[in-house]
Coordinates of C-alpha atoms in Angstrom, one line a residue:
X29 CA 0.0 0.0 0.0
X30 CA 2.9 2.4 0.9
X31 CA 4.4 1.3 -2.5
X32 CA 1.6 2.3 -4.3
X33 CA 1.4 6.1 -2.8
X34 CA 5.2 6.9 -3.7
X35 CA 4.6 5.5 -6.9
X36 CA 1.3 7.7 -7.6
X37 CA 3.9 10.6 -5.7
X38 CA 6.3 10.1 -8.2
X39 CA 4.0 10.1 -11.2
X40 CA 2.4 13.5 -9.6
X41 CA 5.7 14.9 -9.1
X42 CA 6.9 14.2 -12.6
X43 CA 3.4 15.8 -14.0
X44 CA 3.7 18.4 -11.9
X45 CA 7.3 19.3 -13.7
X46 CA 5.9 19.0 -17.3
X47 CA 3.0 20.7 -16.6
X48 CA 5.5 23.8 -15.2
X49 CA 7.1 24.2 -18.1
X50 CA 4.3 24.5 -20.9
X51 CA 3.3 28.2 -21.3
X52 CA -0.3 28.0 -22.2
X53 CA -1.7 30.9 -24.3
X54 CA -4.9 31.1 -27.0
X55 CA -4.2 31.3 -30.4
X56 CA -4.4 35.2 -30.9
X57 CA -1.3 35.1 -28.1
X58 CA 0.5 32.5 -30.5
X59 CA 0.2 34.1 -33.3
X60 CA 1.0 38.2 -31.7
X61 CA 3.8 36.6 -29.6
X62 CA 6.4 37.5 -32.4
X63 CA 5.9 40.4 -33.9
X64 CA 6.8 43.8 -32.5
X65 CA 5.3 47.3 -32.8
X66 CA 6.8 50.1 -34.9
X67 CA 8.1 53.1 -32.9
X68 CA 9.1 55.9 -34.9
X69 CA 12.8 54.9 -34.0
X70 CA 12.5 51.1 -34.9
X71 CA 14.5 49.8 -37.6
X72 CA 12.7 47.9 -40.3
X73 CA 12.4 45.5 -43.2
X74 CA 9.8 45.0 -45.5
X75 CA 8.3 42.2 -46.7
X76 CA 6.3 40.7 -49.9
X77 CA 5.3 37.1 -50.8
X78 CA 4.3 36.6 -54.3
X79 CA 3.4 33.9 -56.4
X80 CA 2.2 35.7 -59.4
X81 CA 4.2 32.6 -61.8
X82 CA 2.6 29.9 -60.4
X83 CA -0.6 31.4 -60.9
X84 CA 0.3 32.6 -65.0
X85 CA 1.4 28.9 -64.6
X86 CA -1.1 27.5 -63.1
X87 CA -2.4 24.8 -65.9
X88 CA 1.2 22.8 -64.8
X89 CA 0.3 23.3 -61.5
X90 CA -2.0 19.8 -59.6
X91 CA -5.4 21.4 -59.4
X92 CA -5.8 20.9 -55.5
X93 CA -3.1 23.7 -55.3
X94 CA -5.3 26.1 -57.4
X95 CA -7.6 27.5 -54.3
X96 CA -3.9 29.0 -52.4
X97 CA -3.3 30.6 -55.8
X98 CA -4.0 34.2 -55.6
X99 CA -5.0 35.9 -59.0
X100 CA -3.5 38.9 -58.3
X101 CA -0.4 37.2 -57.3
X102 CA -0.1 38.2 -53.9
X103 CA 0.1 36.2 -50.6
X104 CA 1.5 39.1 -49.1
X105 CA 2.1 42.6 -49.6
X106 CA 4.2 45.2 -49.0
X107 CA 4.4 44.8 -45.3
X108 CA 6.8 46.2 -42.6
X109 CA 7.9 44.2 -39.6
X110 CA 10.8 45.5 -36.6
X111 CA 14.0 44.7 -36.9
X112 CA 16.0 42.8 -34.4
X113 CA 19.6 42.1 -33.7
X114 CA 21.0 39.2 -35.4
X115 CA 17.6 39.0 -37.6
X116 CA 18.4 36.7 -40.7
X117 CA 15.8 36.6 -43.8
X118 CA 14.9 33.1 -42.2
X119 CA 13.7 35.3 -38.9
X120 CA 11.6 38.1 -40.6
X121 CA 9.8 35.2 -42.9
X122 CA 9.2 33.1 -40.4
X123 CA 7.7 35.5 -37.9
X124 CA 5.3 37.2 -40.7
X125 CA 3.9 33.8 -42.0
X126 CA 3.0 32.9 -38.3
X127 CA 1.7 36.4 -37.9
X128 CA -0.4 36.6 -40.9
X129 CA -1.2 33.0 -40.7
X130 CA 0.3 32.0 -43.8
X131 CA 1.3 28.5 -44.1
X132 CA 5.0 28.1 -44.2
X133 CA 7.6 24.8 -44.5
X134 CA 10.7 24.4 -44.4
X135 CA 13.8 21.7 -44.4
X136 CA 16.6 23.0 -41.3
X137 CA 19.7 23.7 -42.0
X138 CA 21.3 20.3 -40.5
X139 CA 19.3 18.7 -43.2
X140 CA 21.3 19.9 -46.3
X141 CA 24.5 20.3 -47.4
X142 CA 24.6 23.9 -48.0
X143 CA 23.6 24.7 -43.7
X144 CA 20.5 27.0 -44.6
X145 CA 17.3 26.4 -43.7
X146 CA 15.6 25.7 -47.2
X147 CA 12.4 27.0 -48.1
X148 CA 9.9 23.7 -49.3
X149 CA 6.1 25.8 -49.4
X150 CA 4.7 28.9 -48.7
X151 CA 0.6 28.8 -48.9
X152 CA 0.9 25.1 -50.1
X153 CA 2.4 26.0 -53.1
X154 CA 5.9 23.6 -52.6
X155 CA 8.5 23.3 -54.6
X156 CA 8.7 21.0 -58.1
X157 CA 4.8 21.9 -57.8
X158 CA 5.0 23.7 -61.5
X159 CA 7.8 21.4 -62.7
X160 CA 11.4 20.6 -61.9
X161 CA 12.9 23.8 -61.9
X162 CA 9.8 25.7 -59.6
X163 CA 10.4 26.6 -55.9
X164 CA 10.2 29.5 -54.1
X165 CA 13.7 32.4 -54.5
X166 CA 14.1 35.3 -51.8
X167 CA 15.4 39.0 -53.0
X168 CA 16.7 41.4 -50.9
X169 CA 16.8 45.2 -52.5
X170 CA 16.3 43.3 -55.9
X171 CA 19.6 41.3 -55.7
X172 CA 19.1 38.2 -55.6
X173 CA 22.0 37.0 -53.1
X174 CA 24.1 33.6 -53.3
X175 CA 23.5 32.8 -49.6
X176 CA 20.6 31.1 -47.9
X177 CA 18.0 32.2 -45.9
X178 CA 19.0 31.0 -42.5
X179 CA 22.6 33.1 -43.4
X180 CA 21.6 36.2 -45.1
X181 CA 21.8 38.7 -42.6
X182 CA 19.2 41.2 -43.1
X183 CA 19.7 45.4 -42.0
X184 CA 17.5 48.6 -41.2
X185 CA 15.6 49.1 -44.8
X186 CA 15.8 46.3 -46.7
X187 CA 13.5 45.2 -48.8
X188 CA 12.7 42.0 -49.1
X189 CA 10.8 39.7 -52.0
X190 CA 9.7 35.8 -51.8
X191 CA 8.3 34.9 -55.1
X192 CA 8.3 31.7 -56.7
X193 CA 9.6 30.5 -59.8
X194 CA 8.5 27.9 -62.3
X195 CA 12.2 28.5 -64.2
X196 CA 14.9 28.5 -62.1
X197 CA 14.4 32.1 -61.5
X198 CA 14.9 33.2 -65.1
X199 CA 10.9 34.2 -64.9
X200 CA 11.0 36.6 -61.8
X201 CA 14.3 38.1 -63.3
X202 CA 17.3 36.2 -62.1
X203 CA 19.7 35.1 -64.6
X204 CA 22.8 33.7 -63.4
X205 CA 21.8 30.5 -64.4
X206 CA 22.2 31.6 -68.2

């Protein structure tokens, strides 16, 4: 009987300690817990996620896909988030799609030889989804840079584009593939 009770004080101990360290919150706390208000001294980046290809593409692209396809192109526009130290492209996407509530997937960095975290969907559209050379490319002040997103280091002012590409990039204006 005295076995039983430090057993049953054991398990309630060790409840006890997971229960302590889950932070409970509703979903409008989730989803506000990352993003930061703009004071007139913030420093800024802005951010835009198109996929105006895919949807000029769209007859390549499997039909259950066509609903997250925006006709104007636009999963999000022109929008400006805060700035933090150390904030990589990686950071600022990743807090505005759980913000806005935009579906977002990605591979981690320890998953791929090139030690970025890789981009795989945005709004269900995923890569190879409009052929073998479609996925989703990042810009930052219209350059599109040779680093990934998990090691581009982003600064006050830039801006910002994720648009995907059913070419390798030659159809949203990148060419170094030519």
């Amino acid at each position: 009987m005295r076995k039983d009770f430090v057993v049953l004080g054991f398990i309630g101990l060790i409840i006890a300690f997971l229960i302590s360290g889950t932070k409970i919150q509703s979903v409008e706390e989730y989803y506000l817990t990352h993003v930061d208000d703009i004071t007139p001294d913030a420093e800024t980046v802005t951010l835009t996620i198109l996929n105006d290809r895919a949807y000029a593409e769209r007859d390549k692209i499997p039909p259950e896909i066509h609903p997250y396809l925006t006709a104007d192109g636009v999963v999000l526009g022109k929008t400006t988030y805060v700035l933090r130290d150390g904030d990589t492209v990686f950071d600022v996407l990743n807090r505005a799609t759980r913000h806005e509530r935009i579906q977002m997937e990605y591979q981690g960095a320890d998953l791929n030889i090139y030690n970025s975290i890789y981009i795989q969907g945005i709004n269900y559209l995923y890569e190879f989804a409009c052929g073998s050379l479609s996925g989703w490319m990042y810009s930052v002040n219209g350059e599109f840079p040779t680093k990934g997103v998990s090691q581009y280091a982003v600064k006050n002012g830039d801006d910002i584009i994720f648009r995907y590409t059913c070419n390798l990039g030659k159809d949203i204006g990148h060419d170094e593939f030519e």
